[in-house]
Amino acid sequence: MHKPIVAANWKMNLTKKSAEDLIAKLNKFVYEDVEVIIMPPFTLLDMAASIADNRIKLGAQNCYYKKNGAFTGEISPDMLVDIGCKYVIVGHSERRHIFGETNDLLRKKLAASKQAGLIPVYCIGETLDEKRKGEKESVLSEQLNIIDNLSMPLIVAYEPVWAIGTGVAAEVVTIRETIKLIRQKLREKRVKAPVLYGGSVKPDNAKEIASETLIDGALVGGSGLNADSFLQIIDIFKEVRKC
Ligand code: PGA
């Protein structure tokens, strides 16, 4: 079994001082059996790259698909690599729903990340409305279809939109069934990728989630902003997957 992955998406949070304090606490932990990734906002990446223990990997939350040029306010995958990032989130539901990012645009971002040598954490998931209408499978299929023919290292994160930031994670049985479906679609595409779960993962529910071995790890939002809760989640994955 490969190492579980636990990633923290800090979203638009933290300042230089609070991020330094958080990283200082994270640096004290022993990480051997877990791949730990932190994903600070762009403004904190350089600082994080210089002070985080090198067993903590660095990821960005977004990128544009062009290499450089007149794209005010955007950041390219090459710039992220230059600053020390190994990973980048592509297609987070907040990018899809607040900023209107389409599958078409996300495909370009995935291809550009590949070219730069970044590993995308590609987020997919249905909204509550889509879930109620029974459209989950078709939504996930469409979101996954954009990886066709890209053949690149990739992490997929299943994040049901209705579970993000609500405090209520999806039930493990639902996560298991959905990840089975995602894996089947990945197999059909001959894509090998770890599949994470994201959406209100916290110390309280991490054991139940980590115990389901079909889930390769967690993408954590709110609980990743606090060293104690993030370290507890990492520790739970480490312990549960050891035995
Ligand atoms: P949450 O966020 O853990 O705060 O629900 C997860 C995410 O958006 O990746």
Coordinates of C-alpha atoms and ligand atoms in Angstrom, one line a residue:
M1 CA 0.0 0.0 0.0
H2 CA 1.4 3.4 -0.9
K3 CA 1.7 6.3 1.6
P4 CA -1.5 8.1 2.4
I5 CA -1.6 11.8 1.2
V6 CA -2.8 14.5 3.5
A7 CA -3.0 18.0 2.0
A8 CA -4.0 21.3 3.5
N9 CA -5.6 23.8 1.2
W10 CA -5.3 27.1 3.1
K11 CA -7.5 29.0 0.7
M12 CA -7.5 32.8 1.1
N13 CA -6.3 32.6 4.7
L14 CA -3.3 33.5 7.0
T15 CA -0.8 36.3 7.0
K16 CA 3.0 35.9 7.0
K17 CA 3.2 35.8 10.8
S18 CA 0.4 33.3 11.4
A19 CA 1.7 31.1 8.6
E20 CA 5.2 31.1 10.0
D21 CA 3.8 30.0 13.4
L22 CA 1.8 27.3 11.8
I23 CA 4.7 25.9 9.7
A24 CA 7.0 26.1 12.8
K25 CA 4.6 23.7 14.6
L26 CA 4.3 21.4 11.6
N27 CA 8.1 21.2 11.3
K28 CA 8.3 19.4 14.6
F29 CA 6.3 16.4 13.5
V30 CA 7.6 13.1 12.1
Y31 CA 6.3 12.5 8.6
E32 CA 7.8 9.3 7.3
D33 CA 4.6 7.3 6.6
V34 CA 2.5 10.1 5.1
E35 CA 2.9 12.5 2.2
V36 CA 2.1 15.9 3.7
I37 CA 1.3 18.8 1.4
I38 CA 0.6 22.4 2.4
M39 CA -1.1 24.7 -0.1
P40 CA -0.7 28.3 1.0
P41 CA -1.9 31.3 -0.9
F42 CA 0.5 32.7 -3.5
T43 CA 1.8 35.4 -1.2
L44 CA 3.1 32.9 1.3
L45 CA 4.6 30.3 -1.0
D46 CA 8.1 31.7 -1.1
M47 CA 8.3 32.0 2.7
A48 CA 6.8 28.5 3.1
A49 CA 9.4 27.1 0.7
S50 CA 12.2 28.6 2.7
I51 CA 11.1 27.6 6.2
A52 CA 9.1 24.4 5.9
D53 CA 10.8 21.1 6.6
N54 CA 11.7 19.5 3.3
R55 CA 9.5 16.5 4.1
I56 CA 6.5 18.8 3.9
K57 CA 5.7 19.3 0.2
L58 CA 4.5 22.5 -1.3
G59 CA 1.5 23.1 -3.5
A60 CA -0.3 26.1 -5.0
Q61 CA -4.1 26.5 -5.1
N62 CA -4.4 27.6 -8.7
C63 CA -2.5 28.5 -11.8
Y64 CA -3.1 29.9 -15.3
Y65 CA -2.3 27.9 -18.4
K66 CA 0.0 30.3 -20.2
K67 CA 3.8 30.3 -19.6
N68 CA 4.1 34.1 -19.2
G69 CA 2.9 37.3 -20.8
A70 CA 0.2 39.9 -20.5
F71 CA -2.2 38.1 -18.1
T72 CA -2.5 40.6 -15.2
G73 CA -3.0 38.9 -11.9
E74 CA -2.3 35.4 -13.1
I75 CA 0.5 33.0 -12.1
S76 CA 2.0 30.4 -14.4
P77 CA 2.9 26.8 -13.6
D78 CA 6.6 27.6 -14.4
M79 CA 6.5 30.3 -11.8
L80 CA 5.2 27.8 -9.2
V81 CA 7.9 25.3 -10.0
D82 CA 10.5 28.1 -9.8
I83 CA 9.3 28.9 -6.3
G84 CA 9.5 25.3 -5.1
C85 CA 6.0 23.9 -5.7
K86 CA 5.5 20.2 -6.5
Y87 CA 1.7 20.3 -6.6
V88 CA -1.1 22.5 -7.8
I89 CA -4.8 22.3 -7.2
V90 CA -6.8 22.4 -10.4
G91 CA -10.6 22.7 -10.5
H92 CA -11.4 23.3 -6.9
S93 CA -15.1 23.7 -6.6
E94 CA -14.6 27.3 -5.4
R95 CA -12.8 28.0 -8.7
R96 CA -15.5 26.3 -10.7
H97 CA -18.5 27.9 -8.9
I98 CA -17.3 31.3 -7.7
F99 CA -14.9 32.1 -10.6
G100 CA -16.8 30.2 -13.3
E101 CA -13.9 27.9 -14.4
T102 CA -15.1 25.4 -17.0
N103 CA -13.9 21.9 -17.7
D104 CA -12.5 23.3 -21.0
L105 CA -10.3 25.9 -19.1
L106 CA -9.3 23.3 -16.5
R107 CA -8.1 20.9 -19.2
K108 CA -5.7 23.6 -20.4
K109 CA -4.5 24.1 -16.8
L110 CA -3.9 20.4 -16.4
A111 CA -1.9 20.3 -19.7
A112 CA 0.1 23.4 -18.7
S113 CA 0.8 21.9 -15.3
K114 CA 2.0 18.7 -16.9
Q115 CA 4.4 20.7 -19.2
A116 CA 5.8 22.5 -16.2
G117 CA 6.3 19.2 -14.2
L118 CA 3.7 20.0 -11.5
I119 CA 1.4 17.3 -10.2
P120 CA -2.1 18.5 -10.2
V121 CA -4.5 17.7 -7.4
Y122 CA -7.6 17.7 -9.7
C123 CA -10.8 18.3 -7.8
I124 CA -14.1 16.9 -8.8
G125 CA -17.5 16.7 -7.1
E126 CA -21.2 17.3 -7.5
T127 CA -23.3 20.1 -6.1
L128 CA -26.2 19.4 -3.8
D129 CA -28.6 20.2 -6.6
E130 CA -26.8 17.8 -9.0
K131 CA -26.9 15.2 -6.2
R132 CA -30.6 15.7 -5.7
K133 CA -31.3 15.4 -9.4
G134 CA -29.4 12.1 -9.6
E135 CA -26.7 13.7 -11.8
K136 CA -23.7 12.8 -9.7
E137 CA -22.3 10.1 -12.0
S138 CA -22.7 12.2 -15.2
V139 CA -21.1 15.3 -13.5
L140 CA -18.1 13.2 -12.3
S141 CA -17.8 11.6 -15.8
E142 CA -17.7 15.0 -17.5
Q143 CA -15.2 16.3 -15.0
L144 CA -13.0 13.2 -15.5
N145 CA -13.3 13.2 -19.3
I146 CA -10.9 16.2 -19.5
I147 CA -8.0 14.0 -18.4
D148 CA -8.4 11.8 -21.5
N149 CA -5.1 11.5 -23.4
L150 CA -3.2 13.7 -20.9
S151 CA -1.2 10.8 -19.5
M152 CA 0.4 12.7 -16.6
P153 CA 1.0 12.1 -12.9
L154 CA -2.1 13.2 -11.2
I155 CA -4.0 13.1 -7.9
V156 CA -7.7 13.1 -8.0
A157 CA -9.7 14.6 -5.1
Y158 CA -13.3 13.7 -4.7
E159 CA -14.9 16.7 -3.0
P160 CA -18.7 16.8 -2.9
V161 CA -19.5 20.5 -3.0
W162 CA -22.2 20.1 -0.4
A163 CA -19.6 18.8 2.1
I164 CA -17.1 21.6 1.7
G165 CA -16.9 24.0 4.6
T166 CA -20.2 22.7 6.0
G167 CA -18.8 20.7 8.9
V168 CA -20.6 17.7 7.7
A169 CA -18.5 15.2 5.7
A170 CA -20.1 12.7 3.3
E171 CA -20.8 9.3 4.9
V172 CA -18.0 6.9 4.4
V173 CA -20.2 4.5 2.6
T174 CA -21.0 7.2 0.0
I175 CA -17.3 8.1 -0.3
R176 CA -16.5 4.5 -0.8
E177 CA -19.1 4.0 -3.6
T178 CA -18.1 7.2 -5.3
I179 CA -14.4 6.4 -5.2
K180 CA -15.1 3.0 -6.6
L181 CA -16.9 4.7 -9.5
I182 CA -14.1 7.2 -10.0
R183 CA -11.5 4.3 -10.0
Q184 CA -13.5 2.4 -12.6
K185 CA -13.6 5.5 -14.8
L186 CA -9.8 6.1 -14.3
R187 CA -9.2 2.4 -15.2
E188 CA -11.2 2.8 -18.4
K189 CA -8.9 5.8 -19.2
R190 CA -5.8 3.8 -18.2
V191 CA -5.0 6.5 -15.6
K192 CA -3.4 5.5 -12.4
A193 CA -4.0 8.2 -9.7
P194 CA -4.5 8.2 -6.0
V195 CA -8.0 9.4 -5.1
L196 CA -8.4 11.6 -2.0
Y197 CA -11.5 12.6 -0.2
G198 CA -12.2 16.3 0.7
G199 CA -15.1 18.1 2.4
S200 CA -15.2 18.7 6.2
V201 CA -12.4 16.3 7.1
K202 CA -11.5 16.9 10.8
P203 CA -9.9 15.0 13.7
D204 CA -13.4 13.8 14.7
N205 CA -14.1 11.9 11.5
A206 CA -10.6 11.3 10.2
K207 CA -10.4 7.8 11.7
E208 CA -13.5 6.6 10.0
I209 CA -12.3 8.1 6.7
A210 CA -8.7 6.8 7.1
S211 CA -10.0 3.3 7.9
E212 CA -11.5 3.0 4.4
T213 CA -8.5 1.9 2.4
L214 CA -10.0 2.8 -0.9
I215 CA -9.5 6.4 0.1
D216 CA -5.8 7.3 -0.5
G217 CA -5.8 10.4 1.7
A218 CA -7.5 13.7 2.5
L219 CA -7.7 17.2 1.1
V220 CA -8.3 19.3 4.2
G221 CA -9.6 22.9 4.3
G222 CA -10.6 24.5 7.6
S223 CA -8.8 21.9 9.8
G224 CA -5.6 22.5 7.9
L225 CA -5.3 26.1 9.3
N226 CA -4.7 24.9 12.8
A227 CA -1.5 22.9 13.6
D228 CA -3.2 20.7 16.2
S229 CA -6.1 19.6 14.1
F230 CA -4.0 19.1 11.0
L231 CA -1.4 17.1 12.8
Q232 CA -4.1 15.0 14.4
I233 CA -5.5 14.1 11.0
I234 CA -2.0 13.3 9.7
D235 CA -1.3 11.1 12.8
I236 CA -4.6 9.3 12.4
F237 CA -3.8 8.4 8.7
K238 CA -0.3 7.4 9.7
E239 CA -1.5 5.1 12.5
V240 CA -4.5 3.6 10.8
R241 CA -2.6 2.8 7.6
K242 CA 0.4 1.3 9.5
C243 CA -1.6 -1.7 10.7
Ligands
PGA1 P1 -13.1 21.9 4.2 O1 -12.5 22.3 2.8 O2 -12.2 20.9 4.8 O3 -13.0 23.2 5.0 O4 -14.5 21.4 4.0 C1 -12.1 21.3 1.9 C2 -11.6 21.8 0.6 O5 -12.3 22.8 0.1 O6 -10.7 21.4 0.0

